[in-house]
PDB file of C-alpha atoms and ligand atoms in Angstrom:
ATOM      1  CA  UNK A 331      20.258   9.239  33.655  1.00 41.00           C
ATOM      2  CA  UNK A 332      22.935  11.873  33.574  1.00 45.00           C
ATOM      3  CA  UNK A 333      23.142  11.600  29.810  1.00 47.00           C
ATOM      4  CA  UNK A 334      19.382  12.054  29.399  1.00 48.00           C
ATOM      5  CA  UNK A 335      19.331  15.232  31.470  1.00 55.00           C
ATOM      6  CA  UNK A 336      22.301  16.534  29.441  1.00 65.00           C
ATOM      7  CA  UNK A 337      20.366  16.043  26.211  1.00 67.00           C
ATOM      8  CA  UNK A 338      17.293  17.670  27.759  1.00 71.00           C
ATOM      9  CA  UNK A 339      19.020  21.033  27.526  1.00 75.00           C
ATOM     10  CA  UNK A 340      18.880  20.861  23.740  1.00 76.00           C
ATOM     11  CA  UNK A 341      15.502  19.210  23.263  1.00 72.00           C
ATOM     12  CA  UNK A 342      11.960  19.548  24.621  1.00 75.00           C
ATOM     13  CA  UNK A 343       9.439  16.801  25.185  1.00 76.00           C
ATOM     14  CA  UNK A 344       7.801  15.187  22.165  1.00 74.00           C
ATOM     15  CA  UNK A 345       4.468  16.817  21.216  1.00 73.00           C
ATOM     16  CA  UNK A 346       1.181  14.910  21.214  1.00 70.00           C
ATOM     17  CA  UNK A 347      -0.377  14.016  17.864  1.00 67.00           C
ATOM     18  CA  UNK A 348      -2.559  17.144  17.743  1.00 66.00           C
ATOM     19  CA  UNK A 349       0.132  19.591  18.906  1.00 71.00           C
ATOM     20  CA  UNK A 350       3.220  21.125  17.407  1.00 75.00           C
ATOM     21  CA  UNK A 351       6.613  20.415  18.934  1.00 74.00           C
ATOM     22  CA  UNK A 352       8.151  23.420  20.727  1.00 82.00           C
ATOM     23  CA  UNK A 353      11.881  23.624  19.959  1.00 84.00           C
ATOM     24  CA  UNK A 354      14.411  24.808  22.560  1.00 86.00           C
ATOM     25  CA  UNK A 355      16.193  28.111  21.869  1.00 87.00           C
ATOM     26  CA  UNK A 356      19.240  26.147  20.626  1.00 90.00           C
ATOM     27  CA  UNK A 357      17.021  24.271  18.187  1.00 90.00           C
ATOM     28  CA  UNK A 358      15.279  27.481  17.070  1.00 91.00           C
ATOM     29  CA  UNK A 359      18.664  29.029  16.250  1.00 92.00           C
ATOM     30  CA  UNK A 360      19.806  25.931  14.326  1.00 93.00           C
ATOM     31  CA  UNK A 361      16.492  25.826  12.415  1.00 94.00           C
ATOM     32  CA  UNK A 362      16.930  29.455  11.335  1.00 93.00           C
ATOM     33  CA  UNK A 363      20.580  29.342  10.345  1.00 94.00           C
ATOM     34  CA  UNK A 364      20.468  26.029   8.443  1.00 94.00           C
ATOM     35  CA  UNK A 365      18.117  27.534   5.858  1.00 92.00           C
ATOM     36  CA  UNK A 366      18.799  31.283   6.088  1.00 94.00           C
ATOM     37  CA  UNK A 367      22.403  30.739   5.000  1.00 95.00           C
ATOM     38  CA  UNK A 368      21.185  29.153   1.763  1.00 95.00           C
ATOM     39  CA  UNK A 369      18.989  31.985   0.462  1.00 96.00           C
ATOM     40  CA  UNK A 370      21.870  33.837  -1.228  1.00 97.00           C
ATOM     41  CA  UNK A 371      23.499  30.667  -2.703  1.00 96.00           C
ATOM     42  CA  UNK A 372      20.049  29.706  -4.112  1.00 96.00           C
ATOM     43  CA  UNK A 373      19.811  33.116  -5.767  1.00 96.00           C
ATOM     44  CA  UNK A 374      23.321  32.745  -7.199  1.00 96.00           C
ATOM     45  CA  UNK A 375      22.446  29.244  -8.424  1.00 96.00           C
ATOM     46  CA  UNK A 376      19.456  30.620 -10.292  1.00 96.00           C
ATOM     47  CA  UNK A 377      21.540  33.394 -11.864  1.00 96.00           C
ATOM     48  CA  UNK A 378      24.186  30.871 -12.960  1.00 95.00           C
ATOM     49  CA  UNK A 379      21.651  28.635 -14.714  1.00 95.00           C
ATOM     50  CA  UNK A 380      20.045  31.676 -16.301  1.00 95.00           C
ATOM     51  CA  UNK A 381      23.439  32.720 -17.680  1.00 93.00           C
ATOM     52  CA  UNK A 382      24.123  29.245 -19.056  1.00 93.00           C
ATOM     53  CA  UNK A 383      20.721  29.146 -20.769  1.00 92.00           C
ATOM     54  CA  UNK A 384      20.486  28.640 -24.478  1.00 89.00           C
ATOM     55  CA  UNK A 385      17.219  30.311 -25.469  1.00 89.00           C
ATOM     56  CA  UNK A 386      14.062  31.585 -23.813  1.00 91.00           C
ATOM     57  CA  UNK A 387      12.647  28.210 -22.747  1.00 93.00           C
ATOM     58  CA  UNK A 388      15.799  27.331 -20.791  1.00 94.00           C
ATOM     59  CA  UNK A 389      15.836  30.824 -19.251  1.00 95.00           C
ATOM     60  CA  UNK A 390      12.227  30.545 -18.133  1.00 96.00           C
ATOM     61  CA  UNK A 391      12.885  27.075 -16.710  1.00 96.00           C
ATOM     62  CA  UNK A 392      15.935  28.399 -14.812  1.00 96.00           C
ATOM     63  CA  UNK A 393      13.771  31.166 -13.310  1.00 97.00           C
ATOM     64  CA  UNK A 394      10.985  28.783 -12.247  1.00 97.00           C
ATOM     65  CA  UNK A 395      13.431  26.305 -10.714  1.00 97.00           C
ATOM     66  CA  UNK A 396      15.538  29.040  -9.087  1.00 97.00           C
ATOM     67  CA  UNK A 397      12.502  30.807  -7.612  1.00 97.00           C
ATOM     68  CA  UNK A 398      11.380  27.448  -6.177  1.00 97.00           C
ATOM     69  CA  UNK A 399      14.772  27.054  -4.475  1.00 96.00           C
ATOM     70  CA  UNK A 400      14.831  30.633  -3.157  1.00 97.00           C
ATOM     71  CA  UNK A 401      11.216  30.443  -1.949  1.00 96.00           C
ATOM     72  CA  UNK A 402      11.878  27.223  -0.040  1.00 96.00           C
ATOM     73  CA  UNK A 403      14.842  28.581   1.932  1.00 96.00           C
ATOM     74  CA  UNK A 404      13.401  32.082   2.354  1.00 95.00           C
ATOM     75  CA  UNK A 405       9.925  31.088   3.562  1.00 94.00           C
ATOM     76  CA  UNK A 406      11.416  28.439   5.835  1.00 93.00           C
ATOM     77  CA  UNK A 407      13.856  30.985   7.347  1.00 93.00           C
ATOM     78  CA  UNK A 408      11.144  33.613   7.907  1.00 91.00           C
ATOM     79  CA  UNK A 409       8.852  31.037   9.508  1.00 90.00           C
ATOM     80  CA  UNK A 410      11.584  29.807  11.858  1.00 91.00           C
ATOM     81  CA  UNK A 411      12.572  33.364  12.852  1.00 90.00           C
ATOM     82  CA  UNK A 412       8.928  34.246  13.621  1.00 88.00           C
ATOM     83  CA  UNK A 413       8.458  30.973  15.472  1.00 86.00           C
ATOM     84  CA  UNK A 414      11.569  31.765  17.557  1.00 83.00           C
ATOM     85  CA  UNK A 415      10.562  35.336  18.459  1.00 80.00           C
ATOM     86  CA  UNK A 416       6.801  34.626  18.566  1.00 70.00           C
ATOM     87  CA  UNK A 417       4.348  34.818  21.526  1.00 58.00           C
ATOM     88  CA  UNK A 418       2.289  37.873  20.522  1.00 64.00           C
ATOM     89  CA  UNK A 419       2.316  36.865  16.867  1.00 70.00           C
ATOM     90  CA  UNK A 420       0.467  33.538  17.067  1.00 75.00           C
ATOM     91  CA  UNK A 421      -1.699  34.069  13.970  1.00 81.00           C
ATOM     92  CA  UNK A 422       1.280  35.298  11.908  1.00 82.00           C
ATOM     93  CA  UNK A 423       3.268  32.268  13.033  1.00 82.00           C
ATOM     94  CA  UNK A 424       0.397  29.948  12.086  1.00 84.00           C
ATOM     95  CA  UNK A 425       0.127  31.589   8.672  1.00 87.00           C
ATOM     96  CA  UNK A 426       3.874  31.226   8.031  1.00 86.00           C
ATOM     97  CA  UNK A 427       3.808  27.631   9.215  1.00 88.00           C
ATOM     98  CA  UNK A 428       1.186  26.920   6.529  1.00 90.00           C
ATOM     99  CA  UNK A 429       3.310  28.801   3.960  1.00 91.00           C
ATOM    100  CA  UNK A 430       6.348  26.767   5.061  1.00 90.00           C
ATOM    101  CA  UNK A 431       4.391  23.586   4.272  1.00 92.00           C
ATOM    102  CA  UNK A 432       2.824  24.904   1.046  1.00 94.00           C
ATOM    103  CA  UNK A 433       6.189  25.997  -0.334  1.00 95.00           C
ATOM    104  CA  UNK A 434       7.439  22.379  -0.114  1.00 94.00           C
ATOM    105  CA  UNK A 435       4.813  21.311  -2.684  1.00 95.00           C
ATOM    106  CA  UNK A 436       5.836  24.111  -5.044  1.00 96.00           C
ATOM    107  CA  UNK A 437       9.506  23.386  -4.444  1.00 96.00           C
ATOM    108  CA  UNK A 438       8.989  19.737  -5.496  1.00 95.00           C
ATOM    109  CA  UNK A 439       7.160  20.885  -8.656  1.00 96.00           C
ATOM    110  CA  UNK A 440       9.940  23.405  -9.384  1.00 97.00           C
ATOM    111  CA  UNK A 441      12.639  20.740  -8.845  1.00 95.00           C
ATOM    112  CA  UNK A 442      11.044  18.489 -11.463  1.00 95.00           C
ATOM    113  CA  UNK A 443      10.480  21.356 -13.916  1.00 96.00           C
ATOM    114  CA  UNK A 444      13.947  21.381 -15.581  1.00 96.00           C
ATOM    115  CA  UNK A 445      13.724  17.628 -16.248  1.00 94.00           C
ATOM    116  CA  UNK A 446      10.154  17.860 -17.519  1.00 94.00           C
ATOM    117  CA  UNK A 447      10.775  20.958 -19.645  1.00 93.00           C
ATOM    118  CA  UNK A 448      14.210  20.257 -21.070  1.00 92.00           C
ATOM    119  CA  UNK A 449      14.148  16.514 -21.713  1.00 90.00           C
ATOM    120  CA  UNK A 450      12.179  14.808 -24.415  1.00 87.00           C
ATOM    121  CA  UNK A 451       9.183  12.964 -22.972  1.00 87.00           C
ATOM    122  CA  UNK A 452       6.626  10.528 -24.361  1.00 84.00           C
ATOM    123  CA  UNK A 453       3.216  12.019 -25.356  1.00 85.00           C
ATOM    124  CA  UNK A 454       1.458  10.837 -22.176  1.00 85.00           C
ATOM    125  CA  UNK A 455       4.414  11.645 -19.896  1.00 86.00           C
ATOM    126  CA  UNK A 456       4.552  15.214 -21.291  1.00 87.00           C
ATOM    127  CA  UNK A 457       1.323  15.977 -19.402  1.00 92.00           C
ATOM    128  CA  UNK A 458       3.351  15.769 -16.199  1.00 93.00           C
ATOM    129  CA  UNK A 459       4.655  19.293 -17.048  1.00 92.00           C
ATOM    130  CA  UNK A 460       1.379  20.823 -15.893  1.00 95.00           C
ATOM    131  CA  UNK A 461       0.236  17.993 -13.648  1.00 95.00           C
ATOM    132  CA  UNK A 462       3.053  18.646 -11.100  1.00 95.00           C
ATOM    133  CA  UNK A 463       1.684  22.184 -10.644  1.00 96.00           C
ATOM    134  CA  UNK A 464      -1.837  20.845 -10.297  1.00 96.00           C
ATOM    135  CA  UNK A 465      -0.559  18.485  -7.560  1.00 94.00           C
ATOM    136  CA  UNK A 466       1.214  21.402  -5.828  1.00 95.00           C
ATOM    137  CA  UNK A 467      -2.006  23.462  -5.925  1.00 95.00           C
ATOM    138  CA  UNK A 468      -4.054  20.515  -4.590  1.00 94.00           C
ATOM    139  CA  UNK A 469      -1.519  20.009  -1.770  1.00 93.00           C
ATOM    140  CA  UNK A 470      -1.777  23.714  -0.895  1.00 93.00           C
ATOM    141  CA  UNK A 471      -5.577  23.558  -0.716  1.00 93.00           C
ATOM    142  CA  UNK A 472      -5.179  20.587   1.627  1.00 92.00           C
ATOM    143  CA  UNK A 473      -2.748  22.514   3.866  1.00 90.00           C
ATOM    144  CA  UNK A 474      -5.070  25.545   4.100  1.00 88.00           C
ATOM    145  CA  UNK A 475      -7.975  23.301   5.115  1.00 89.00           C
ATOM    146  CA  UNK A 476      -6.430  20.576   7.242  1.00 82.00           C
ATOM    147  CA  UNK A 477      -3.094  21.993   8.398  1.00 80.00           C
ATOM    148  CA  UNK A 478      -1.523  19.759  11.103  1.00 73.00           C
ATOM    149  CA  UNK A 479      -4.756  17.772  11.533  1.00 77.00           C
ATOM    150  CA  UNK A 480      -3.701  14.478   9.927  1.00 80.00           C
ATOM    151  CA  UNK A 481       0.076  14.403   9.989  1.00 78.00           C
ATOM    152  CA  UNK A 482       0.430  10.996   8.334  1.00 84.00           C
ATOM    153  CA  UNK A 483      -1.879  12.001   5.460  1.00 87.00           C
ATOM    154  CA  UNK A 484       0.282  15.094   4.993  1.00 86.00           C
ATOM    155  CA  UNK A 485       3.424  12.955   4.884  1.00 86.00           C
ATOM    156  CA  UNK A 486       1.781  10.561   2.387  1.00 89.00           C
ATOM    157  CA  UNK A 487       0.932  13.568   0.169  1.00 90.00           C
ATOM    158  CA  UNK A 488       4.531  14.818   0.231  1.00 90.00           C
ATOM    159  CA  UNK A 489       5.890  11.387  -0.642  1.00 90.00           C
ATOM    160  CA  UNK A 490       3.354  10.986  -3.489  1.00 92.00           C
ATOM    161  CA  UNK A 491       4.231  14.434  -4.817  1.00 91.00           C
ATOM    162  CA  UNK A 492       7.926  13.588  -4.462  1.00 91.00           C
ATOM    163  CA  UNK A 493       7.869  10.245  -6.247  1.00 90.00           C
ATOM    164  CA  UNK A 494       4.919  10.105  -8.640  1.00 91.00           C
ATOM    165  CA  UNK A 495       6.346  12.572 -11.231  1.00 91.00           C
ATOM    166  CA  UNK A 496       9.482  10.391 -11.434  1.00 89.00           C
ATOM    167  CA  UNK A 497       7.350   7.779 -13.246  1.00 88.00           C
ATOM    168  CA  UNK A 498       7.778   9.801 -16.463  1.00 88.00           C
ATOM    169  CA  UNK A 499      11.502   9.077 -16.489  1.00 85.00           C
ATOM    170  CA  UNK A 500      10.741   5.618 -17.900  1.00 84.00           C
ATOM    171  CA  UNK A 501       9.687   7.396 -21.120  1.00 84.00           C
ATOM    172  CA  UNK A 502      12.963   9.329 -21.414  1.00 85.00           C
ATOM    173  CA  UNK A 503      15.399   8.070 -24.019  1.00 84.00           C
ATOM    174  CA  UNK A 504      18.214  10.078 -22.409  1.00 86.00           C
ATOM    175  CA  UNK A 505      18.822   8.724 -18.892  1.00 86.00           C
ATOM    176  CA  UNK A 506      21.824  10.942 -18.052  1.00 90.00           C
ATOM    177  CA  UNK A 507      21.621  12.400 -14.548  1.00 91.00           C
ATOM    178  CA  UNK A 508      18.883  10.103 -13.329  1.00 91.00           C
ATOM    179  CA  UNK A 509      21.170   8.340 -10.839  1.00 92.00           C
ATOM    180  CA  UNK A 510      21.987  11.738  -9.259  1.00 94.00           C
ATOM    181  CA  UNK A 511      18.269  12.460  -9.208  1.00 93.00           C
ATOM    182  CA  UNK A 512      17.602   9.161  -7.433  1.00 93.00           C
ATOM    183  CA  UNK A 513      20.426   9.827  -4.951  1.00 96.00           C
ATOM    184  CA  UNK A 514      18.922  13.225  -4.126  1.00 95.00           C
ATOM    185  CA  UNK A 515      15.539  11.545  -3.604  1.00 93.00           C
ATOM    186  CA  UNK A 516      17.193   9.043  -1.278  1.00 94.00           C
ATOM    187  CA  UNK A 517      18.665  11.913   0.796  1.00 96.00           C
ATOM    188  CA  UNK A 518      15.206  13.541   1.089  1.00 93.00           C
ATOM    189  CA  UNK A 519      13.813  10.202   2.338  1.00 92.00           C
ATOM    190  CA  UNK A 520      16.595   9.877   4.928  1.00 94.00           C
ATOM    191  CA  UNK A 521      15.779  13.412   6.019  1.00 94.00           C
ATOM    192  CA  UNK A 522      12.103  12.521   6.560  1.00 90.00           C
ATOM    193  CA  UNK A 523      13.223  10.220   9.382  1.00 92.00           C
ATOM    194  CA  UNK A 524      14.570  13.297  11.213  1.00 93.00           C
ATOM    195  CA  UNK A 525      11.560  15.405  10.170  1.00 90.00           C
ATOM    196  CA  UNK A 526       9.484  12.970  12.206  1.00 88.00           C
ATOM    197  CA  UNK A 527      11.908  12.819  15.161  1.00 88.00           C
ATOM    198  CA  UNK A 528      11.238  16.113  16.986  1.00 87.00           C
ATOM    199  CA  UNK A 529      11.590  15.526  20.714  1.00 84.00           C
ATOM    200  CA  UNK A 530      13.344  12.187  20.144  1.00 87.00           C
ATOM    201  CA  UNK A 531      16.640  13.374  18.624  1.00 89.00           C
ATOM    202  CA  UNK A 532      18.037  16.807  19.584  1.00 90.00           C
ATOM    203  CA  UNK A 533      18.136  19.228  16.620  1.00 92.00           C
ATOM    204  CA  UNK A 534      16.069  16.769  14.549  1.00 93.00           C
ATOM    205  CA  UNK A 535      14.418  19.552  12.532  1.00 94.00           C
ATOM    206  CA  UNK A 536      17.740  21.275  11.792  1.00 95.00           C
ATOM    207  CA  UNK A 537      19.161  17.892  10.674  1.00 96.00           C
ATOM    208  CA  UNK A 538      16.129  17.569   8.365  1.00 95.00           C
ATOM    209  CA  UNK A 539      17.015  21.032   6.980  1.00 96.00           C
ATOM    210  CA  UNK A 540      20.592  19.853   6.298  1.00 96.00           C
ATOM    211  CA  UNK A 541      19.323  16.798   4.411  1.00 96.00           C
ATOM    212  CA  UNK A 542      17.017  19.056   2.358  1.00 96.00           C
ATOM    213  CA  UNK A 543      19.988  21.308   1.537  1.00 96.00           C
ATOM    214  CA  UNK A 544      22.214  18.339   0.558  1.00 97.00           C
ATOM    215  CA  UNK A 545      19.509  16.749  -1.592  1.00 97.00           C
ATOM    216  CA  UNK A 546      18.738  20.083  -3.264  1.00 96.00           C
ATOM    217  CA  UNK A 547      22.482  20.545  -3.944  1.00 97.00           C
ATOM    218  CA  UNK A 548      22.743  17.094  -5.573  1.00 97.00           C
ATOM    219  CA  UNK A 549      19.709  17.859  -7.759  1.00 96.00           C
ATOM    220  CA  UNK A 550      21.095  21.286  -8.647  1.00 97.00           C
ATOM    221  CA  UNK A 551      24.412  19.717  -9.662  1.00 96.00           C
ATOM    222  CA  UNK A 552      22.632  17.196 -11.937  1.00 95.00           C
ATOM    223  CA  UNK A 553      20.548  19.964 -13.556  1.00 96.00           C
ATOM    224  CA  UNK A 554      23.603  22.198 -14.018  1.00 95.00           C
ATOM    225  CA  UNK A 555      25.686  19.355 -15.473  1.00 94.00           C
ATOM    226  CA  UNK A 556      23.222  17.542 -17.717  1.00 93.00           C
ATOM    227  CA  UNK A 557      20.508  20.051 -18.635  1.00 93.00           C
ATOM    228  CA  UNK A 558      22.477  23.316 -18.840  1.00 93.00           C
ATOM    229  CA  UNK A 559      25.636  22.342 -20.638  1.00 81.00           C
ATOM    230  CA  UNK A 560      27.994  25.205 -21.360  1.00 67.00           C
ATOM    231  CA  UNK A 561      28.277  25.792 -25.138  1.00 61.00           C
ATOM    232  CA  UNK A 562      31.326  24.091 -26.715  1.00 55.00           C
ATOM    233  CA  UNK A 563      34.335  26.438 -26.875  1.00 54.00           C
ATOM    234  CA  UNK A 564      35.606  26.971 -30.391  1.00 49.00           C
TER     235      UNK A 564
HETATM  236 ZN1   ZN B 260      11.848  23.905   8.887  1.00 84.26          ZN
END
């Protein structure tokens, strides 16, 4: 019993299906810092890929991917700060919570973009270049209409968006980096367990943030290593 009351300090009671979990102040702080600290590294990561680019198409791809990374950590940080300070800003908080969810769809599309743009794909698979953005837009429309109403449907949408575009990799002749890509995907999936554990595990949402950061770092490394090779030194 003593242990349970000790944990209670760091965690509130689990929310009902139709309500949002209310983090403790410790959890709010962890939620903010775990993503706010990554905004600047994401910006630097984008600049690095842009510098390594060989031609306009690679540069544009670096910008799209980098902006996806920056947007994810920035929007998430702003939402968590507002959610922490809140009370009189309920509608602003609600709006940022929707943005926090919408940005995940665009982040997934942006994460696939370097692979879809810079690797050779089969004629049918090449359509995935625009289809990922269509999926992100469809997911956003869903969030604006049914935000928080059907949490399992929302999760199913994220998983579909996360895995379906990977089907095009079967048409790639060059499979370099795909094991890193799969490992990153595995880390995201592990993170989902914590994403769904608010009120069961203390700091569950911040742990989810850490898994997102680790998975994004693994994917960044694969993109940097295999898709943006530095030109051979002569
Ligand atoms: Zn978050």
